[in-house]
C-alpha cells in the first residue's frame, strides 16, 4: 500500500497536466459543456422511459399516473414478438455469414502480398466509408430486381455489405499480430492448409472473432437505412418498425410507441453490456488505421 | 537458339514463378469475400450509375440529372443538407478537441464516461429523435425548466424544425467525434509535451505548437467521418425536422424518388450527386491534410 503510494507521487508530479482542485475558467466551461451533453442524453432517455409508463402526460412535469399496460398494448399492436424474432434472426445470420466470408479474406490480406492488394483492400474499405443511403438505394433497386427486396434474405444481404468489410477491418490487424512462425512450424510438422486453419489459427483467432461478432451485432441491430430500404412487412427489424410507428404518430398512442422504444433501448443496452466486455468503446465507433485513409 | 533452350531449362514452372509474386492457391481464400463485395456492392453501384443515365421517359441521357438541377425544390436539398451537416460536423470536431484534451490520461470513471458516450451512437438516430421530441417539445422538460427560471416567456420551438435535426446530429455525432479524437490524442507521446514544457513552453504554446499539429491529420479524418454521417442524415430529418420544408435533405429526396415515385433513375441520380458532393468535401479536407505534418506521433496509436 505505502509502496504504491510512494510510486505514484513522482509520476503524477512529472506529468505535464497535474490535477488541481480548482480549475481554470476554461476547464469550467469544458465541464459545463460535458454536463449539458449528459443532461440532454439523460433527458432523452428518461423522457421516453417515463412516457412509456404514463397513463396520460400532457401539460405537467410528470404524468398523472403510471401503468404497465402500454407494454402489453405495444407487444400486441406492433407484433413485437415476431419483430424481435426477425431482428435476432437477421443479426445472427449476418454475424455468421460475415465471419465466414470475412475471416479467410482477412487472413490473406494480413499474411500475403500480391499484385493488386491495395486495390482489393480499398474495395473492402469502401462500403464502410460510404454513407449507407448513397449505395443503399442502387443496392435496393438491384435486390428488388432479383426478387430479394422486402424479404428477410434481402435484409440480410443488405446488412452484410458493411458487415463483411467491418470484420475484415477488425480481423486483419488482429491476424497480423499473430506470429507467422507458429503456422510455419505447423506446416513443417505436416499440417495442410485446412488443419492449419482449424487446429492452429482458429483457437488463436477466437478473441478477435468474438470482438468482430459483437461489433457486427451492434451495427446490424442499430442499422436503420439499409434495413429500411430493403425490408417489407414481414422483414422489419425493431428499429425500422419503431421508425414507422413514429412516422405514423397520431394513429397509435404515443405511450405504446414509447414502450416499443424502451424495448429497443433495453435490447441495445444488453447487447452493449455484452459487447463492452470484449471490445473497447472506441472500437464500437470506428476502426480506422491512419495509413489506410491517406 | 541455344540461349533460348538453356533459359527454358533454367526457368522455373509458371506456378513457381507466380508463387514468387505472391500468387498461390491460398489466395483462393479471399475469393468468397471478394465475389460478395463485387456482387452486392460494386455491381449495384455500377448498375445505379447506369440507371441514373436512363431517365424514366426513356432513352439514354442526362434527363434525371437535368430534372434534379432544374427543379429548385430538388436543388434546394443540397443547400439544406450542407447547412445541417457542415455546422454539425464542425461543432462536433471543434468541441471534441478541448474536452478530449482535458479528459485525456487516466481518471476515475473514464471507462464509465466512454460507455455513456457510446450509448447515443448505438441507440441510433431513430430513438434519439423520439427522445428529443419528448424532451425538447413544447411541453418537454427543457422548455418547462426555461419557463420556470424565466429565460423565456413562451416555449421555444426546438423540434420539428432545423434545430431539432441539428440537436440530433450533435447528440449522435459528438460522442463519435469525441471517442475518435481521444484515441488520436492517446496516440501522441506525452514526452513530446514534457520536452516542450522543459524548454519553457506554457500550456497554451504546448497546445497550439505541439499538440495541434500532431493532432491535425486525426482531426481531418474525424471531420470527414462525422461529416459523412451527418450528410446522409435521414431518419432524424423526417422525425424531428420539418421534412416538407427546411430539413428536406438530399437523402430524403432520394428516398422519396425511390419509394414513393418508383423513379429508380432519379433516385440513383440523387444518390450519386450525394456521393459526388461528399467526395468534393472529403477531397478538400484531404487536400488540407496533405499540407500537414505526416510523420510519427511517437505514441502507441
Coordinates of C-alpha atoms in Angstrom, one line a residue:
Chain A
X1 CA 0.0 0.0 0.0
X2 CA 2.7 2.5 1.0
X3 CA 4.9 1.3 -1.8
X4 CA 2.1 2.0 -4.3
X5 CA 1.6 5.5 -2.9
X6 CA 5.3 6.1 -3.0
X7 CA 5.5 5.2 -6.6
X8 CA 2.6 7.3 -7.7
X9 CA 3.8 10.6 -6.3
X10 CA 6.7 11.2 -8.7
X11 CA 4.6 10.0 -11.7
X12 CA 1.9 12.5 -11.1
X13 CA 4.3 15.3 -10.5
X14 CA 6.3 14.6 -13.6
X15 CA 3.3 14.6 -15.9
X16 CA 2.6 18.0 -17.6
X17 CA -1.0 18.0 -16.6
X18 CA -1.4 17.6 -12.9
X19 CA -4.8 17.9 -11.5
X20 CA -5.7 20.9 -9.4
X21 CA -8.8 21.1 -7.2
X22 CA -10.0 24.4 -8.5
X23 CA -10.0 24.5 -12.3
X24 CA -9.3 27.4 -14.6
X25 CA -12.3 29.1 -16.2
X26 CA -11.6 27.2 -19.4
X27 CA -11.9 23.9 -17.5
X28 CA -15.2 25.1 -16.0
X29 CA -16.6 25.8 -19.5
X30 CA -15.5 22.3 -20.7
X31 CA -17.0 20.6 -17.7
X32 CA -20.1 22.7 -18.2
X33 CA -20.5 21.5 -21.8
X34 CA -19.9 17.9 -20.8
X35 CA -22.6 18.3 -18.2
X36 CA -25.1 19.8 -20.6
X37 CA -24.4 17.0 -23.0
X38 CA -25.1 14.4 -20.4
X39 CA -28.2 16.3 -19.2
X40 CA -29.6 16.2 -22.7
X41 CA -28.7 12.5 -23.0
X42 CA -30.4 11.7 -19.7
X43 CA -33.4 13.8 -20.7
X44 CA -33.8 11.9 -23.9
X45 CA -33.6 8.5 -22.3
X46 CA -35.7 9.3 -19.2
X47 CA -38.4 11.1 -21.2
X48 CA -39.0 8.1 -23.3
X49 CA -38.9 5.8 -20.2
X50 CA -41.4 7.9 -18.3
X51 CA -43.7 8.3 -21.3
X52 CA -43.9 4.5 -21.7
X53 CA -45.3 4.1 -18.2
X54 CA -47.6 7.1 -18.3
X55 CA -51.4 6.9 -18.2
X56 CA -51.7 10.4 -19.6
X57 CA -49.0 13.0 -19.8
X58 CA -49.7 16.4 -21.4
X59 CA -49.1 19.6 -19.5
X60 CA -47.4 18.6 -16.3
X61 CA -43.9 17.9 -15.2
X62 CA -44.7 14.2 -14.5
X63 CA -47.6 12.0 -15.8
X64 CA -50.9 11.8 -14.0
X65 CA -50.4 8.1 -13.2
X66 CA -48.3 5.1 -14.1
X67 CA -49.2 1.8 -15.7
X68 CA -47.6 -1.2 -17.3
X69 CA -50.3 -1.7 -19.8
X70 CA -48.6 0.1 -22.7
X71 CA -46.1 -2.7 -23.0
X72 CA -48.8 -5.3 -23.4
X73 CA -50.5 -2.9 -25.9
X74 CA -47.3 -2.4 -27.9
X75 CA -46.5 -6.1 -27.9
X76 CA -49.9 -6.9 -29.5
X77 CA -50.2 -3.8 -31.8
X78 CA -46.7 -3.9 -33.2
X79 CA -46.4 -7.7 -33.1
X80 CA -43.2 -7.2 -31.2
X81 CA -42.7 -10.9 -30.7
X82 CA -42.3 -11.6 -34.4
X83 CA -40.4 -8.3 -35.0
X84 CA -37.8 -9.3 -32.3
X85 CA -37.6 -12.8 -33.8
X86 CA -36.8 -11.3 -37.2
X87 CA -34.3 -8.9 -35.7
X88 CA -32.5 -11.7 -33.9
X89 CA -32.6 -14.0 -36.9
X90 CA -31.1 -11.3 -39.2
X91 CA -28.4 -10.4 -36.7
X92 CA -27.3 -14.0 -36.1
X93 CA -27.2 -14.8 -39.8
X94 CA -25.3 -11.6 -40.7
X95 CA -22.8 -12.4 -38.0
X96 CA -22.3 -16.0 -39.1
X97 CA -22.0 -15.1 -42.8
X98 CA -19.8 -12.1 -42.3
X99 CA -17.4 -14.1 -40.3
X100 CA -17.4 -16.9 -42.8
X101 CA -16.7 -14.5 -45.7
X102 CA -14.5 -12.0 -43.8
X103 CA -12.1 -14.1 -41.8
X104 CA -10.5 -16.0 -44.7
X105 CA -10.2 -12.8 -46.7
X106 CA -8.5 -11.0 -43.8
X107 CA -6.1 -13.9 -43.4
X108 CA -4.9 -13.4 -46.9
X109 CA -4.8 -9.6 -46.5
X110 CA -2.7 -10.0 -43.3
X111 CA -0.3 -12.6 -44.5
X112 CA 0.2 -12.3 -48.2
X113 CA 1.4 -9.6 -50.5
X114 CA 0.1 -10.0 -54.1
X115 CA -0.3 -7.7 -57.0
X116 CA -3.4 -5.5 -56.6
X117 CA -3.6 -5.9 -52.9
X118 CA -4.1 -2.2 -52.3
X119 CA -6.9 -2.3 -54.8
X120 CA -8.6 -5.2 -53.0
X121 CA -8.1 -3.5 -49.7
X122 CA -9.6 -0.3 -51.0
X123 CA -12.6 -2.2 -52.3
X124 CA -13.2 -3.8 -48.9
X125 CA -12.9 -0.4 -47.3
X126 CA -15.3 1.5 -49.5
X127 CA -18.6 0.2 -48.1
X128 CA -17.6 1.3 -44.6
X129 CA -16.5 4.7 -45.7
X130 CA -19.6 5.5 -47.7
X131 CA -22.8 6.5 -46.1
X132 CA -25.4 3.7 -46.4
X133 CA -28.0 5.7 -48.1
X134 CA -25.7 6.5 -51.1
X135 CA -25.1 2.9 -52.0
X136 CA -28.3 1.6 -50.3
X137 CA -30.6 3.0 -53.0
X138 CA -28.9 1.4 -56.0
X139 CA -28.5 -1.8 -54.0
X140 CA -32.1 -1.9 -53.0
X141 CA -33.0 -1.5 -56.7
X142 CA -30.9 -4.5 -57.6
X143 CA -32.2 -6.6 -54.7
X144 CA -35.8 -5.9 -55.7
X145 CA -34.9 -6.8 -59.3
X146 CA -33.6 -10.1 -58.1
X147 CA -36.7 -10.7 -56.1
X148 CA -34.9 -10.4 -52.7
X149 CA -36.3 -7.0 -51.8
X150 CA -38.7 -7.0 -48.9
X151 CA -37.6 -10.5 -47.8
X152 CA -35.6 -11.4 -44.8
X153 CA -32.8 -12.6 -47.1
X154 CA -32.8 -9.1 -48.8
X155 CA -32.3 -7.5 -45.4
X156 CA -29.5 -10.0 -44.5
X157 CA -27.8 -9.4 -47.9
X158 CA -28.0 -5.6 -47.4
X159 CA -26.6 -5.7 -43.9
X160 CA -23.8 -8.0 -44.9
X161 CA -22.4 -5.3 -47.2
X162 CA -21.0 -3.1 -44.4
X163 CA -20.6 -6.1 -42.1
X164 CA -18.1 -8.1 -44.2
X165 CA -15.7 -5.1 -44.6
X166 CA -16.1 -4.4 -40.9
X167 CA -15.0 -8.0 -40.0
X168 CA -12.1 -7.6 -42.4
X169 CA -11.0 -4.3 -40.8
X170 CA -11.1 -5.8 -37.3
X171 CA -9.5 -9.1 -38.1
X172 CA -6.7 -8.1 -40.4
X173 CA -4.7 -6.2 -37.8
X174 CA -5.6 -9.0 -35.3
X175 CA -4.1 -11.7 -37.6
X176 CA -1.1 -9.5 -38.4
X177 CA 0.0 -9.6 -34.8
X178 CA 0.0 -13.4 -34.6
X179 CA 3.4 -14.7 -35.2
X180 CA 3.6 -16.4 -38.6
X181 CA 6.3 -18.8 -37.4
X182 CA 3.6 -20.7 -35.5
X183 CA 1.9 -21.6 -38.8
X184 CA 5.2 -22.4 -40.4
X185 CA 6.0 -24.8 -37.5
X186 CA 2.6 -26.5 -38.0
X187 CA 3.2 -26.8 -41.8
X188 CA 6.7 -28.3 -41.2
X189 CA 5.1 -30.8 -38.9
X190 CA 2.9 -31.8 -41.8
X191 CA -0.3 -29.9 -41.4
X192 CA -2.2 -28.9 -44.5
X193 CA -3.9 -25.5 -45.1
X194 CA -7.1 -26.9 -43.7
X195 CA -5.7 -28.2 -40.5
X196 CA -3.5 -25.1 -40.0
X197 CA -6.8 -23.1 -40.1
X198 CA -8.9 -25.3 -37.9
X199 CA -6.4 -26.6 -35.4
X200 CA -3.8 -23.8 -35.2
X201 CA -5.3 -20.5 -36.3
X202 CA -8.9 -20.9 -35.2
X203 CA -8.2 -21.2 -31.5
X204 CA -5.9 -18.2 -31.6
X205 CA -8.4 -16.2 -33.6
X206 CA -11.3 -16.7 -31.2
X207 CA -10.9 -13.4 -29.2
X208 CA -10.7 -11.4 -32.5
X209 CA -13.7 -13.2 -34.0
X210 CA -15.7 -12.6 -30.8
X211 CA -14.8 -8.9 -30.9
X212 CA -15.8 -8.5 -34.5
X213 CA -19.0 -10.5 -33.9
X214 CA -20.2 -8.1 -31.2
X215 CA -19.3 -5.1 -33.3
X216 CA -21.3 -6.5 -36.2
X217 CA -24.2 -7.3 -33.8
X218 CA -24.3 -3.7 -32.5
X219 CA -24.2 -2.3 -36.1
X220 CA -26.8 -4.7 -37.5
X221 CA -29.4 -4.3 -34.8
X222 CA -28.9 -0.5 -34.9
X223 CA -28.7 -0.3 -38.7
X224 CA -31.6 1.8 -39.9
X225 CA -31.0 2.9 -43.5
X226 CA -30.1 -0.4 -45.3
X227 CA -32.8 -2.4 -43.5
X228 CA -35.4 0.3 -44.1
X229 CA -34.7 0.4 -47.8
X230 CA -34.9 -3.4 -48.2
X231 CA -37.4 -4.6 -45.7
X232 CA -41.0 -5.5 -46.2
X233 CA -43.9 -6.1 -43.8
X234 CA -42.5 -9.5 -42.7
X235 CA -38.9 -8.5 -42.6
X236 CA -38.8 -5.3 -40.5
X237 CA -36.3 -5.2 -37.7
X238 CA -37.1 -3.4 -34.4
X239 CA -35.6 -0.1 -35.3
X240 CA -37.4 0.1 -38.6
X241 CA -40.7 -0.8 -37.0
X242 CA -40.1 2.0 -34.5
X243 CA -39.5 4.5 -37.3
X244 CA -42.7 3.5 -39.0
X245 CA -44.6 3.8 -35.7
X246 CA -43.2 7.2 -35.0
X247 CA -43.8 8.4 -38.5
X248 CA -47.4 7.5 -38.2
X249 CA -47.7 9.4 -34.9
X250 CA -51.3 10.2 -34.0
X251 CA -52.6 6.8 -35.2
X252 CA -51.1 4.9 -32.2
X253 CA -51.0 6.0 -28.6
X254 CA -47.6 7.8 -28.1
X255 CA -47.1 5.8 -24.9
X256 CA -47.1 2.4 -26.8
X257 CA -44.6 3.8 -29.3
X258 CA -42.5 4.8 -26.3
X259 CA -42.9 1.4 -24.9
X260 CA -41.6 -0.1 -28.1
X261 CA -38.7 2.4 -28.0
X262 CA -37.9 1.2 -24.4
X263 CA -37.9 -2.5 -25.6
X264 CA -35.4 -1.5 -28.3
X265 CA -33.4 0.5 -25.9
X266 CA -33.3 -2.4 -23.4
X267 CA -32.2 -4.8 -26.2
X268 CA -29.5 -2.4 -27.3
X269 CA -28.2 -2.0 -23.8
X270 CA -28.0 -5.7 -23.1
X271 CA -26.0 -6.1 -26.4
X272 CA -23.8 -3.1 -25.4
X273 CA -23.0 -4.5 -22.0
X274 CA -22.0 -7.8 -23.6
X275 CA -20.1 -6.0 -26.3
X276 CA -18.1 -3.8 -23.9
X277 CA -16.8 -6.9 -22.2
X278 CA -15.0 -7.8 -25.4
X279 CA -14.1 -4.5 -27.1
X280 CA -13.2 -1.1 -26.1
X281 CA -15.7 1.8 -26.6
X282 CA -13.6 3.4 -29.4
X283 CA -13.8 0.2 -31.4
X284 CA -17.5 0.3 -31.4
X285 CA -17.4 3.6 -33.2
X286 CA -14.9 3.1 -35.9
X287 CA -11.8 1.1 -36.7
X288 CA -9.5 3.3 -38.6
X289 CA -5.9 3.0 -39.1
X290 CA -4.5 6.2 -40.4
X291 CA -2.3 4.6 -43.1
X292 CA -5.4 3.2 -44.8
X293 CA -7.0 6.5 -45.1
X294 CA -4.4 8.7 -46.6
Chain B
X1 CA 18.8 -20.6 -80.1
X2 CA 20.9 -22.4 -77.6
X3 CA 20.4 -19.5 -75.4
X4 CA 16.7 -19.9 -75.6
X5 CA 16.9 -23.6 -74.7
X6 CA 19.1 -23.1 -71.7
X7 CA 16.8 -20.3 -70.4
X8 CA 13.8 -22.6 -70.8
X9 CA 15.6 -25.2 -68.8
X10 CA 16.5 -22.9 -66.0
X11 CA 13.2 -21.1 -66.0
X12 CA 11.0 -22.4 -63.1
X13 CA 7.5 -23.5 -63.7
X14 CA 4.7 -21.0 -64.1
X15 CA 3.2 -22.0 -60.8
X16 CA 6.5 -21.4 -59.0
X17 CA 7.0 -18.0 -60.7
X18 CA 3.5 -16.9 -59.7
X19 CA 4.1 -18.1 -56.2
X20 CA 7.2 -15.9 -56.0
X21 CA 5.0 -12.9 -56.8
X22 CA 2.6 -14.0 -54.0
X23 CA 0.0 -15.7 -56.2
X24 CA -0.8 -19.2 -55.0
X25 CA -3.7 -21.3 -54.0
X26 CA -4.1 -19.7 -50.6
X27 CA -5.3 -16.6 -52.4
X28 CA -8.5 -18.5 -53.1
X29 CA -9.5 -17.8 -49.5
X30 CA -10.1 -14.2 -50.5
X31 CA -12.4 -15.1 -53.4
X32 CA -15.7 -15.6 -51.5
X33 CA -15.3 -12.2 -49.8
X34 CA -14.3 -10.5 -53.0
X35 CA -17.1 -12.0 -55.0
X36 CA -19.5 -10.9 -52.3
X37 CA -18.3 -7.3 -52.4
X38 CA -18.4 -7.3 -56.2
X39 CA -21.9 -8.8 -56.5
X40 CA -23.6 -6.8 -53.7
X41 CA -21.6 -3.6 -53.7
X42 CA -19.7 -2.9 -56.9
X43 CA -22.3 -4.3 -59.3
X44 CA -25.3 -2.4 -57.7
X45 CA -23.2 0.7 -57.7
X46 CA -22.4 0.5 -61.4
X47 CA -25.9 -0.5 -62.1
X48 CA -27.1 2.6 -60.2
X49 CA -24.8 4.8 -62.3
X50 CA -26.1 3.2 -65.4
X51 CA -29.7 3.6 -64.3
X52 CA -29.2 7.2 -63.5
X53 CA -28.5 7.8 -67.2
X54 CA -31.7 6.1 -68.2
X55 CA -34.4 8.6 -67.3
X56 CA -38.0 7.3 -66.8
X57 CA -39.1 9.0 -70.0
X58 CA -37.0 6.6 -72.0
X59 CA -33.7 6.8 -73.9
X60 CA -30.3 7.4 -72.6
X61 CA -29.1 10.7 -71.3
X62 CA -28.7 13.2 -68.5
X63 CA -32.5 13.5 -68.1
X64 CA -32.6 12.6 -64.4
X65 CA -29.7 14.9 -63.6
X66 CA -31.2 17.9 -65.5
X67 CA -34.6 17.2 -63.9
X68 CA -32.9 17.4 -60.5
X69 CA -30.9 20.6 -61.2
X70 CA -33.7 22.4 -62.9
X71 CA -36.2 21.9 -60.1
X72 CA -35.5 24.4 -57.3
X73 CA -37.3 22.2 -54.8
X74 CA -34.8 19.4 -55.5
X75 CA -31.6 21.5 -55.9
X76 CA -32.5 23.3 -52.6
X77 CA -31.9 20.0 -50.8
X78 CA -28.2 20.3 -51.4
X79 CA -28.0 23.6 -49.5
X80 CA -30.4 22.3 -46.8
X81 CA -28.2 19.2 -46.3
X82 CA -24.9 21.2 -46.2
X83 CA -26.5 23.7 -43.8
X84 CA -27.1 20.9 -41.4
X85 CA -24.1 18.7 -42.0
X86 CA -21.3 21.3 -42.0
X87 CA -22.1 23.1 -38.8
X88 CA -22.8 19.7 -37.0
X89 CA -19.5 18.2 -38.1
X90 CA -17.6 21.4 -37.3
X91 CA -19.2 21.7 -33.9
X92 CA -18.6 18.0 -33.1
X93 CA -14.9 18.2 -34.0
X94 CA -14.1 21.6 -32.6
X95 CA -15.7 20.8 -29.2
X96 CA -14.1 17.4 -29.0
X97 CA -10.6 18.8 -29.0
X98 CA -10.6 20.7 -25.7
X99 CA -12.8 18.2 -24.0
X100 CA -10.7 15.3 -25.2
X101 CA -7.6 17.2 -24.1
X102 CA -9.0 17.9 -20.7
X103 CA -10.1 14.3 -20.2
X104 CA -7.1 12.5 -21.5
X105 CA -5.0 10.4 -19.3
X106 CA -6.4 8.2 -16.6
X107 CA -9.1 9.3 -14.2
X108 CA -11.7 7.7 -12.1
X109 CA -14.8 6.9 -14.1
X110 CA -13.2 7.3 -17.6
X111 CA -14.4 3.9 -18.8
X112 CA -17.9 4.7 -17.4
X113 CA -17.9 8.0 -19.3
X114 CA -16.8 6.4 -22.5
X115 CA -19.6 3.8 -22.1
X116 CA -22.1 6.5 -21.6
X117 CA -20.9 8.2 -24.8
X118 CA -21.3 5.0 -26.8
X119 CA -25.0 4.8 -25.8
X120 CA -26.4 7.5 -28.1
X121 CA -24.4 6.2 -31.0
X122 CA -25.7 2.7 -30.6
X123 CA -29.2 3.8 -29.8
X124 CA -29.2 5.4 -33.2
X125 CA -31.0 8.4 -34.7
X126 CA -34.5 6.9 -34.5
X127 CA -34.5 6.6 -30.8
X128 CA -32.7 9.9 -30.2
X129 CA -35.3 11.5 -32.4
X130 CA -38.1 10.0 -30.2
X131 CA -36.4 11.3 -27.0
X132 CA -35.8 14.7 -28.5
X133 CA -39.4 15.1 -29.4
X134 CA -40.4 14.5 -25.8
X135 CA -37.5 16.3 -24.1
X136 CA -37.3 19.4 -26.3
X137 CA -41.0 19.5 -27.2
X138 CA -43.3 22.4 -26.2
X139 CA -44.4 20.6 -23.1
X140 CA -41.0 18.9 -22.6
X141 CA -38.8 19.2 -19.5
X142 CA -36.3 21.6 -21.1
X143 CA -38.9 24.2 -22.1
X144 CA -40.6 23.8 -18.7
X145 CA -37.3 24.4 -17.0
X146 CA -36.6 27.5 -19.1
X147 CA -40.1 28.8 -18.3
X148 CA -39.5 28.1 -14.6
X149 CA -36.3 30.1 -14.5
X150 CA -37.9 32.9 -16.6
X151 CA -35.4 32.6 -19.5
X152 CA -38.3 32.7 -21.9
X153 CA -41.9 33.8 -21.8
X154 CA -43.3 31.1 -24.1
X155 CA -42.0 27.7 -25.0
X156 CA -39.2 27.8 -27.7
X157 CA -39.8 25.7 -30.8
X158 CA -36.8 23.3 -30.7
X159 CA -38.2 20.4 -32.6
X160 CA -39.9 19.9 -35.9
X161 CA -37.5 22.4 -37.4
X162 CA -33.8 22.9 -38.3
X163 CA -32.7 22.9 -34.6
X164 CA -34.3 19.6 -33.8
X165 CA -32.2 17.9 -36.6
X166 CA -29.1 19.8 -35.6
X167 CA -29.5 18.7 -32.0
X168 CA -30.0 15.1 -33.1
X169 CA -26.8 15.3 -35.2
X170 CA -24.8 16.6 -32.3
X171 CA -26.2 14.1 -29.8
X172 CA -25.2 11.1 -32.1
X173 CA -22.2 12.7 -33.7
X174 CA -20.4 14.3 -30.8
X175 CA -19.6 11.1 -28.9
X176 CA -18.4 9.6 -32.2
X177 CA -16.0 12.5 -32.8
X178 CA -15.0 12.6 -29.2
X179 CA -14.1 9.0 -29.0
X180 CA -12.1 9.1 -32.2
X181 CA -10.2 12.3 -31.1
X182 CA -9.5 10.8 -27.7
X183 CA -7.9 7.8 -29.3
X184 CA -5.8 10.1 -31.6
X185 CA -4.8 12.1 -28.5
X186 CA -3.7 8.9 -26.7
X187 CA -1.5 8.1 -29.7
X188 CA 0.6 11.2 -29.1
X189 CA 3.6 10.6 -27.0
X190 CA 3.2 12.7 -23.8
X191 CA 7.0 13.1 -23.5
X192 CA 6.9 15.5 -26.5
X193 CA 4.8 17.8 -24.4
X194 CA 7.1 17.3 -21.4
X195 CA 10.0 18.2 -23.6
X196 CA 8.2 21.4 -24.7
X197 CA 7.4 22.2 -21.1
X198 CA 11.1 21.8 -20.1
X199 CA 12.1 24.2 -22.8
X200 CA 9.7 26.7 -21.2
X201 CA 6.6 26.5 -23.3
X202 CA 3.5 27.4 -21.4
X203 CA 0.2 25.4 -21.6
X204 CA -1.2 27.5 -24.5
X205 CA 2.0 27.1 -26.5
X206 CA 2.2 23.4 -25.9
X207 CA -1.3 23.1 -27.1
X208 CA -1.0 25.2 -30.3
X209 CA 2.6 24.4 -31.2
X210 CA 3.0 20.7 -30.3
X211 CA -0.3 19.0 -29.8
X212 CA -2.5 20.6 -32.5
X213 CA 0.0 20.0 -35.4
X214 CA 0.3 16.4 -34.3
X215 CA -3.4 16.0 -34.0
X216 CA -4.4 17.8 -37.2
X217 CA -4.4 14.7 -39.5
X218 CA -6.6 12.9 -37.0
X219 CA -8.9 15.9 -36.9
X220 CA -9.2 15.8 -40.7
X221 CA -10.2 12.1 -40.6
X222 CA -12.6 12.7 -37.8
X223 CA -14.2 15.6 -39.6
X224 CA -14.6 13.5 -42.7
X225 CA -16.3 10.7 -40.9
X226 CA -18.6 12.9 -38.9
X227 CA -19.5 14.9 -42.0
X228 CA -20.3 11.8 -43.9
X229 CA -22.6 10.6 -41.1
X230 CA -24.3 14.0 -40.8
X231 CA -24.6 14.4 -44.6
X232 CA -26.6 11.2 -45.0
X233 CA -28.9 12.2 -42.2
X234 CA -32.3 10.7 -42.9
X235 CA -34.5 9.4 -40.0
X236 CA -34.0 12.5 -37.8
X237 CA -34.7 14.8 -40.7
X238 CA -38.2 13.3 -41.0
X239 CA -38.9 12.7 -37.4
X240 CA -37.5 15.8 -35.5
X241 CA -37.2 18.0 -38.5
X242 CA -39.6 19.6 -40.9
X243 CA -39.4 17.2 -43.8
X244 CA -41.6 19.2 -46.1
X245 CA -39.6 22.4 -45.6
X246 CA -36.3 23.4 -44.1
X247 CA -35.0 19.9 -43.4
X248 CA -35.9 18.2 -46.6
X249 CA -32.4 16.8 -47.0
X250 CA -30.9 15.0 -50.1
X251 CA -31.3 11.6 -48.6
X252 CA -35.0 12.2 -48.2
X253 CA -35.3 13.4 -51.8
X254 CA -33.6 10.3 -52.9
X255 CA -35.8 8.1 -50.8
X256 CA -39.0 9.8 -52.0
X257 CA -37.9 9.2 -55.6
X258 CA -37.2 5.6 -54.8
X259 CA -40.1 4.5 -52.6
X260 CA -42.9 7.0 -53.4
X261 CA -42.4 7.8 -57.1
X262 CA -40.7 4.5 -58.0
X263 CA -38.4 6.6 -60.2
X264 CA -35.3 4.5 -59.7
X265 CA -33.4 6.5 -62.3
X266 CA -33.9 9.8 -60.4
X267 CA -33.3 8.1 -57.0
X268 CA -29.9 6.7 -58.3
X269 CA -29.0 10.1 -59.8
X270 CA -29.7 11.9 -56.4
X271 CA -27.7 9.2 -54.6
X272 CA -24.8 9.7 -57.0
X273 CA -25.0 13.5 -56.7
X274 CA -24.8 13.0 -52.9
X275 CA -21.8 10.8 -53.3
X276 CA -20.1 13.4 -55.5
X277 CA -20.7 16.3 -53.1
X278 CA -19.3 14.2 -50.3
X279 CA -16.3 13.4 -52.4
X280 CA -15.7 17.1 -53.1
X281 CA -15.8 17.9 -49.3
X282 CA -13.6 14.9 -48.5
X283 CA -11.2 16.0 -51.3
X284 CA -10.9 19.5 -49.9
X285 CA -10.2 18.2 -46.4
X286 CA -7.7 15.7 -47.7
X287 CA -6.0 18.5 -49.7
X288 CA -5.7 20.5 -46.5
X289 CA -4.5 17.4 -44.7
X290 CA -1.8 16.7 -47.2
X291 CA -0.2 20.0 -46.3
X292 CA 0.3 18.9 -42.7
X293 CA 3.0 17.0 -40.8
X294 CA 2.5 13.3 -41.5
X295 CA 5.3 11.7 -39.6
X296 CA 5.2 9.6 -36.4
X297 CA 3.4 10.9 -33.4
X298 CA 5.6 8.8 -31.2
X299 CA 2.8 7.2 -29.3
X300 CA 1.1 3.9 -29.3
X301 CA -1.5 4.9 -31.9

